[in-house]
Amino acid sequence: MSNIQGKVVIITGASSGIGEATAKELASKGAKLVLAARREDRLKKLQEEIQKNGGQAIYKVTDVTSYEQMEELADYALKEFGKIDVLVNNAGVMPLSPVYQKKINEWDTMIDVNIKGVLYGIAAVLPSKRERKEGHIINVSSIAGHLVFPASSVYSGTKFAVRAITEGLRKEEFINNIRTTIISPGAVATELIEAISDLELKAKIVEESKVAIDPASIARAIAFAIEQPSDVAINEMIIRPTIQEL
Ligand code: NDP
């Protein structure tokens, strides 16, 4: 039997891309899913598809930038399924731009979603995991959490932060038998680049993204981390397209 069978997994950013693919992968392996994002129509459609294929999923419309909503999400999972085994902090945005353009609102959104959203997710699920002395927190960083390139200063800053927060959490919580995993994807074919408001830069990134791999590739890596025996922690993974240089 798969070590994913019966696990309760919250996935943020489940309405598209990597989150959606992860939900489908884990549902096919018997996880009980709690899907979260802002677009309800997408969550509902995904829930229906999972259920049609014999899987289990519930959803809750959630904005990860609200700590209150993240607590409500964790409470909902506990009420419906009685426990939370895994949180996949996947929601993220990437409106790349060079600093001189001063796209302050976009910086604020990246910091709110990519950093605060991850912290709020951790804060919402940690008490029940500490109590059970068991659990797994998976945070999606990026290759941009390892490397910085022009126009990625703020985005990379948020993704370096995700790695720092996850490693800090590991050092604090290993003693409570809580596993942490950092997932750092390279180019993946999703809606992420749509948010780039500088059209010239967007065209360049679209061109570079021609090598992008299917989000199911990242979903399989996440499933691999979850399905290890509980005394084995896959702490970090980089998953790139084979032909990506960066
Ligand atoms: P998508 O744009 O397809 O998915 C992003 C998800 O985040 C959506 O489901 C969106 O849902 C959700 N989201 C955004 N803002 C919020 C918010 N405030 N509250 C709740 N959910 C939110 O992109 P990806 O699947 O590619 O992105 C997933 C993660 O992977 C991100 O953290 C990204 O940084 C990371 N990543 C992606 C790479 C790629 O090449 N695609 C490479 C490296 C890392 P909704 O709008 O419905 O709320």
Coordinates of N, CA and C and ligand atoms in Angstrom, one line a residue, residues 12-21 36-43 61-66 69-70 89-94 109 112-114 117-118 139-145 155 158-159 162 183-195 209 212-213 215 218 239 244, ligand 1:
T12 N -2.2 24.5 -1.4 CA -2.5 25.9 -1.7 C -2.2 26.1 -3.2
G13 N -2.9 27.0 -3.9 CA -2.6 27.2 -5.3 C -3.0 26.0 -6.1
A14 N -4.1 25.3 -5.7 CA -4.6 24.1 -6.3 C -5.4 24.4 -7.6
S15 N -5.6 25.6 -7.9 CA -6.6 25.9 -9.0 C -5.9 25.8 -10.4
S16 N -4.6 25.7 -10.4 CA -3.9 25.6 -11.7 C -2.5 25.0 -11.6
G17 N -1.9 24.8 -12.7 CA -0.4 24.5 -12.8 C 0.0 23.3 -11.8
I18 N 1.1 23.6 -11.1 CA 1.7 22.6 -10.3 C 0.8 22.1 -9.1
G19 N 0.0 23.0 -8.6 CA -0.9 22.6 -7.5 C -2.0 21.7 -8.0
E20 N -2.5 22.0 -9.1 CA -3.6 21.2 -9.7 C -3.0 19.8 -10.1
A21 N -1.9 19.8 -10.7 CA -1.2 18.5 -11.1 C -0.9 17.6 -9.9
A36 N -7.1 24.5 -2.0 CA -7.3 25.9 -1.7 C -6.7 26.8 -2.8
A37 N -7.4 27.9 -3.0 CA -7.0 28.9 -4.0 C -8.1 30.0 -4.0
R38 N -8.0 31.0 -4.8 CA -9.1 32.0 -4.8 C -10.2 31.7 -5.8
R39 N -9.8 31.0 -7.0 CA -10.8 30.8 -8.0 C -11.7 29.6 -7.8
E40 N -12.9 29.9 -7.3 CA -13.8 28.8 -6.9 C -14.2 27.9 -8.0
D41 N -14.4 28.5 -9.2 CA -14.9 27.6 -10.3 C -13.8 26.6 -10.7
R42 N -12.5 27.0 -10.6 CA -11.5 26.0 -10.9 C -11.4 24.9 -9.8
L43 N -11.5 25.3 -8.6 CA -11.4 24.3 -7.5 C -12.6 23.3 -7.6
V61 N -12.3 28.1 -0.7 CA -11.7 29.3 -1.3 C -10.9 30.0 -0.2
T62 N -9.6 30.3 -0.5 CA -8.7 30.8 0.4 C -7.7 31.7 -0.2
D63 N -7.5 32.9 0.4 CA -6.4 33.8 0.0 C -5.3 33.6 1.0
V64 N -4.1 33.1 0.5 CA -3.0 32.8 1.4 C -2.4 34.0 2.1
T65 N -2.8 35.2 1.6 CA -2.2 36.4 2.2 C -3.0 36.8 3.5
S66 N -4.1 36.1 3.8 CA -4.9 36.4 5.0 C -4.6 35.3 6.0
Q69 N -7.8 33.5 7.0 CA -8.3 32.5 6.0 C -7.5 31.2 6.1
M70 N -6.2 31.3 6.3 CA -5.3 30.1 6.4 C -5.7 29.3 7.6
N89 N 2.6 24.1 0.5 CA 2.6 25.5 0.3 C 3.0 25.8 -1.1
N90 N 2.1 25.8 -2.0 CA 2.5 25.9 -3.4 C 2.1 27.3 -4.1
A91 N 1.1 27.9 -3.5 CA 0.6 29.2 -4.1 C 1.8 30.2 -4.3
G92 N 1.9 30.8 -5.5 CA 2.9 31.7 -5.7 C 2.7 32.6 -6.9
V93 N 3.3 33.7 -7.0 CA 3.2 34.6 -8.2 C 4.6 35.1 -8.6
M94 N 4.7 35.4 -9.9 CA 6.0 35.8 -10.4 C 6.0 36.9 -11.4
T109 N 2.8 42.2 -3.7 CA 2.1 41.0 -3.9 C 3.0 39.8 -3.8
D112 N 3.8 39.2 -0.2 CA 2.6 38.8 0.6 C 2.3 37.3 0.2
V113 N 2.3 37.0 -1.0 CA 1.9 35.6 -1.4 C 3.0 34.6 -1.2
N114 N 4.2 34.9 -1.7 CA 5.3 33.9 -1.7 C 6.0 33.8 -0.3
G117 N 2.4 34.1 2.7 CA 1.5 33.0 2.5 C 2.1 31.7 3.0
V118 N 3.4 31.5 2.8 CA 4.0 30.3 3.2 C 4.1 30.3 4.8
N139 N 7.3 23.1 1.0 CA 7.2 24.5 0.5 C 7.8 24.6 -0.9
V140 N 7.1 25.2 -1.8 CA 7.6 25.3 -3.2 C 8.4 26.6 -3.4
S141 N 9.7 26.4 -3.6 CA 10.6 27.5 -3.9 C 10.7 27.6 -5.4
S142 N 11.9 27.6 -5.9 CA 12.2 27.7 -7.3 C 13.7 27.6 -7.6
I143 N 14.0 27.4 -8.8 CA 15.4 27.5 -9.2 C 15.9 29.0 -8.9
A144 N 14.9 29.9 -9.0 CA 15.1 31.3 -8.6 C 15.3 31.5 -7.1
G145 N 15.2 30.4 -6.4 CA 15.6 30.5 -5.0 C 17.0 30.0 -4.7
Y155 N 11.5 38.5 -6.9 CA 11.0 37.1 -6.9 C 12.0 36.2 -6.3
T158 N 12.1 36.4 -2.6 CA 11.0 35.7 -2.0 C 11.3 34.2 -2.0
K159 N 11.9 33.7 -3.0 CA 12.1 32.2 -3.1 C 13.3 31.8 -2.3
V162 N 11.9 31.5 1.1 CA 11.1 30.2 1.3 C 12.1 29.1 1.7
I183 N 10.8 22.3 -2.6 CA 10.8 21.8 -4.0 C 11.2 23.0 -4.8
S184 N 12.2 22.9 -5.6 CA 12.7 24.0 -6.5 C 12.6 23.6 -7.9
P185 N 11.5 24.0 -8.6 CA 11.3 23.7 -10.0 C 12.1 24.6 -10.9
G186 N 12.5 24.1 -12.0 CA 13.0 25.0 -13.1 C 11.8 25.4 -13.9
A187 N 11.9 25.5 -15.2 CA 10.8 26.0 -16.1 C 9.7 24.9 -16.2
V188 N 8.5 25.3 -15.8 CA 7.3 24.4 -15.8 C 6.2 25.1 -16.6
A189 N 5.5 24.4 -17.5 CA 4.5 25.0 -18.3 C 3.2 25.2 -17.5
T190 N 3.1 26.5 -17.0 CA 1.9 26.8 -16.2 C 1.5 28.3 -16.6
E191 N 0.5 28.8 -15.8 CA 0.1 30.2 -16.1 C 1.0 31.2 -15.4
L192 N 2.0 30.8 -14.7 CA 2.8 31.7 -13.9 C 3.3 32.9 -14.6
I193 N 3.8 32.8 -15.9 CA 4.4 33.9 -16.6 C 3.3 34.9 -17.0
E194 N 2.1 34.6 -17.0 CA 1.0 35.5 -17.4 C 1.1 36.8 -16.6
A195 N 1.5 36.8 -15.4 CA 1.5 38.0 -14.5 C 2.6 39.0 -14.8
S209 N 10.8 29.9 -22.0 CA 10.0 28.8 -21.4 C 9.6 27.7 -22.4
A212 N 10.0 24.3 -21.1 CA 9.3 24.0 -19.9 C 8.7 22.6 -19.9
I213 N 8.8 22.0 -18.7 CA 8.2 20.6 -18.6 C 6.8 20.7 -18.0
P215 N 3.7 20.2 -15.6 CA 3.6 20.3 -14.1 C 3.5 18.9 -13.4
I218 N 6.6 17.8 -11.6 CA 6.8 18.3 -10.2 C 5.9 17.6 -9.2
I239 N 14.2 20.3 -9.7 CA 13.7 19.5 -10.8 C 13.6 20.5 -12.0
Q244 N 17.4 22.7 -19.8 CA 17.4 24.1 -19.2 C 18.8 24.3 -18.7
Ligands
NDP1 P1 0.2 29.0 -11.6 O1 0.1 30.5 -11.9 O2 -0.4 28.0 -12.6 O3 -0.4 28.7 -10.2 C1 -0.3 29.6 -9.1 C2 -1.3 29.2 -8.1 O4 -1.2 30.1 -7.0 C3 -2.8 29.4 -8.6 O5 -3.5 28.2 -8.2 C4 -3.3 30.6 -7.9 O6 -4.7 30.4 -7.6 C5 -2.5 30.6 -6.6 N1 -2.4 31.9 -6.0 C6 -1.9 33.0 -6.4 N2 -2.1 34.0 -5.5 C7 -2.8 33.4 -4.5 C8 -3.4 33.9 -3.3 N3 -3.2 35.2 -2.9 N4 -4.1 33.1 -2.5 C9 -4.2 31.8 -2.8 N5 -3.7 31.3 -4.0 C10 -3.0 32.1 -4.8 O7 1.7 28.8 -11.5 P2 2.6 27.5 -11.0 O8 1.8 26.3 -10.9 O9 3.8 27.5 -11.9 O10 3.1 28.0 -9.6 C11 3.1 27.2 -8.4 C12 4.3 27.4 -7.6 O11 5.5 27.0 -8.3 C13 4.6 28.9 -7.3 O12 5.0 29.1 -6.0 C14 5.7 29.3 -8.3 O13 6.5 30.3 -7.8 C15 6.5 28.0 -8.3 N6 7.4 27.8 -9.4 C16 6.9 27.7 -10.7 C17 7.7 27.6 -11.8 C18 7.3 27.5 -13.2 O14 8.1 27.6 -14.1 N7 6.0 27.4 -13.5 C19 9.2 27.4 -11.6 C20 9.6 27.5 -10.2 C21 8.7 27.7 -9.2 P3 -5.8 31.6 -7.6 O15 -5.4 32.6 -8.6 O16 -7.1 30.8 -8.0 O17 -5.8 32.1 -6.2

